[in-house]
């Protein structure tokens, strides 16, 4: 009887927590910051009816991590800027609104308040 080994084609094993010091920690923090920035931006948008173009709209911005010493060459080599893409911000704002999800409550649910 042969046993077949399963191979994972994409990504790490599911179910593992990412903690401070984990290799993906900076990516997780950048995602939390990106979501908070995107929700904060959409909060100030004018209320209007959704248009077809709102469903394919993308807002792109960069997230630069805070650094203790920008001029320290060892630190500056490790710093990576993260590009964040907010897909269909008006559509997702409307979805949150239709389910009665408050902007501030949603932002607090995304990550630690200290961000």
CSV table of C-alpha atoms in Angstrom, one decimal:
chain,number,residue,atom,x,y,z
A,1,UNK,CA,0.0,0.0,0.0
A,2,UNK,CA,1.4,3.4,-1.0
A,3,UNK,CA,1.0,6.5,1.0
A,4,UNK,CA,0.8,9.7,-0.9
A,5,UNK,CA,2.4,12.8,0.5
A,6,UNK,CA,0.3,16.0,0.2
A,7,UNK,CA,2.2,19.0,-1.1
A,8,UNK,CA,1.1,22.5,-0.4
A,9,UNK,CA,1.4,24.6,-3.5
A,10,UNK,CA,0.8,28.0,-2.1
A,11,UNK,CA,1.7,29.7,1.2
A,12,UNK,CA,2.4,28.6,4.7
A,13,UNK,CA,0.4,26.2,6.7
A,14,UNK,CA,-3.0,27.5,7.8
A,15,UNK,CA,-3.9,28.1,11.4
A,16,UNK,CA,-0.5,29.4,12.6
A,17,UNK,CA,-0.5,32.6,14.5
A,18,UNK,CA,1.7,35.5,13.5
A,19,UNK,CA,3.3,37.1,16.6
A,20,UNK,CA,5.8,39.8,17.3
A,21,UNK,CA,9.1,38.7,15.9
A,22,UNK,CA,7.5,36.3,13.4
A,23,UNK,CA,8.9,36.6,9.8
A,24,UNK,CA,5.5,37.9,8.6
A,25,UNK,CA,4.9,40.4,11.5
A,26,UNK,CA,5.8,43.5,9.5
A,27,UNK,CA,3.5,42.4,6.7
A,28,UNK,CA,0.6,41.9,9.1
A,29,UNK,CA,1.2,45.3,10.7
A,30,UNK,CA,1.3,47.0,7.3
A,31,UNK,CA,-2.0,45.3,6.4
A,32,UNK,CA,-3.6,46.6,9.6
A,33,UNK,CA,-2.3,50.1,8.9
A,34,UNK,CA,-3.4,49.9,5.3
A,35,UNK,CA,-6.9,48.9,6.2
A,36,UNK,CA,-7.2,51.6,8.9
A,37,UNK,CA,-6.0,54.2,6.4
A,38,UNK,CA,-8.4,53.1,3.7
A,39,UNK,CA,-11.4,53.1,6.1
A,40,UNK,CA,-10.3,56.5,7.5
A,41,UNK,CA,-10.2,57.8,3.9
A,42,UNK,CA,-13.6,56.4,3.0
A,43,UNK,CA,-15.2,57.9,6.1
A,44,UNK,CA,-14.7,61.4,4.7
A,45,UNK,CA,-16.1,60.6,1.3
A,46,UNK,CA,-19.3,62.3,0.1
A,47,UNK,CA,-22.5,60.1,0.4
A,48,UNK,CA,-23.8,59.3,-3.1
A,49,UNK,CA,-25.3,56.5,-5.1
A,50,UNK,CA,-22.8,53.8,-6.2
A,51,UNK,CA,-21.8,54.0,-9.9
A,52,UNK,CA,-20.6,51.1,-12.0
A,53,UNK,CA,-17.0,52.5,-11.9
A,54,UNK,CA,-17.0,52.2,-8.1
A,55,UNK,CA,-16.9,48.4,-8.5
A,56,UNK,CA,-13.5,48.5,-10.3
A,57,UNK,CA,-12.0,51.5,-8.5
A,58,UNK,CA,-8.6,51.0,-6.8
A,59,UNK,CA,-6.8,53.4,-4.5
A,60,UNK,CA,-3.1,52.7,-4.1
A,61,UNK,CA,-0.8,54.2,-1.5
A,62,UNK,CA,2.5,53.4,0.2
A,63,UNK,CA,3.1,52.6,3.8
A,64,UNK,CA,6.6,53.5,5.2
A,65,UNK,CA,7.4,51.9,8.6
A,66,UNK,CA,8.5,54.1,11.4
A,67,UNK,CA,12.2,54.0,12.1
A,68,UNK,CA,14.2,54.9,15.1
A,69,UNK,CA,17.2,56.2,13.1
A,70,UNK,CA,16.8,56.8,9.4
A,71,UNK,CA,20.5,57.5,9.0
A,72,UNK,CA,21.6,54.1,10.5
A,73,UNK,CA,22.7,52.1,7.5
A,74,UNK,CA,21.9,48.7,9.1
A,75,UNK,CA,18.4,49.8,9.9
A,76,UNK,CA,17.7,51.4,6.5
A,77,UNK,CA,18.7,48.3,4.6
A,78,UNK,CA,16.0,46.3,6.4
A,79,UNK,CA,13.2,48.7,5.9
A,80,UNK,CA,10.8,48.0,3.2
A,81,UNK,CA,8.0,50.2,1.9
A,82,UNK,CA,4.7,48.4,1.5
A,83,UNK,CA,2.3,49.2,-1.4
A,84,UNK,CA,-1.4,48.9,-0.3
A,85,UNK,CA,-4.3,48.6,-2.7
A,86,UNK,CA,-7.8,49.4,-1.5
A,87,UNK,CA,-10.2,47.7,-3.9
A,88,UNK,CA,-13.7,49.2,-4.4
A,89,UNK,CA,-13.5,51.5,-1.3
A,90,UNK,CA,-17.0,53.0,-1.8
A,91,UNK,CA,-18.6,49.6,-2.3
A,92,UNK,CA,-17.1,48.2,0.9
A,93,UNK,CA,-18.0,51.4,2.7
A,94,UNK,CA,-21.6,50.9,1.6
A,95,UNK,CA,-21.6,47.2,2.6
A,96,UNK,CA,-20.4,48.2,6.1
A,97,UNK,CA,-23.0,50.9,6.3
A,98,UNK,CA,-25.9,48.6,5.2
A,99,UNK,CA,-25.0,46.2,8.0
A,100,UNK,CA,-24.8,49.0,10.5
A,101,UNK,CA,-21.0,48.7,11.1
A,102,UNK,CA,-19.6,51.9,12.6
A,103,UNK,CA,-16.3,53.2,11.0
A,104,UNK,CA,-14.6,53.6,14.3
A,105,UNK,CA,-15.7,50.2,15.7
A,106,UNK,CA,-14.5,48.6,12.5
A,107,UNK,CA,-11.1,50.3,12.6
A,108,UNK,CA,-10.6,49.2,16.3
A,109,UNK,CA,-11.5,45.6,15.3
A,110,UNK,CA,-8.7,45.5,12.7
A,111,UNK,CA,-5.8,45.8,15.1
A,112,UNK,CA,-4.3,47.2,18.2
A,113,UNK,CA,-5.3,50.7,19.1
A,114,UNK,CA,-1.6,51.8,19.4
A,115,UNK,CA,-1.1,51.7,15.6
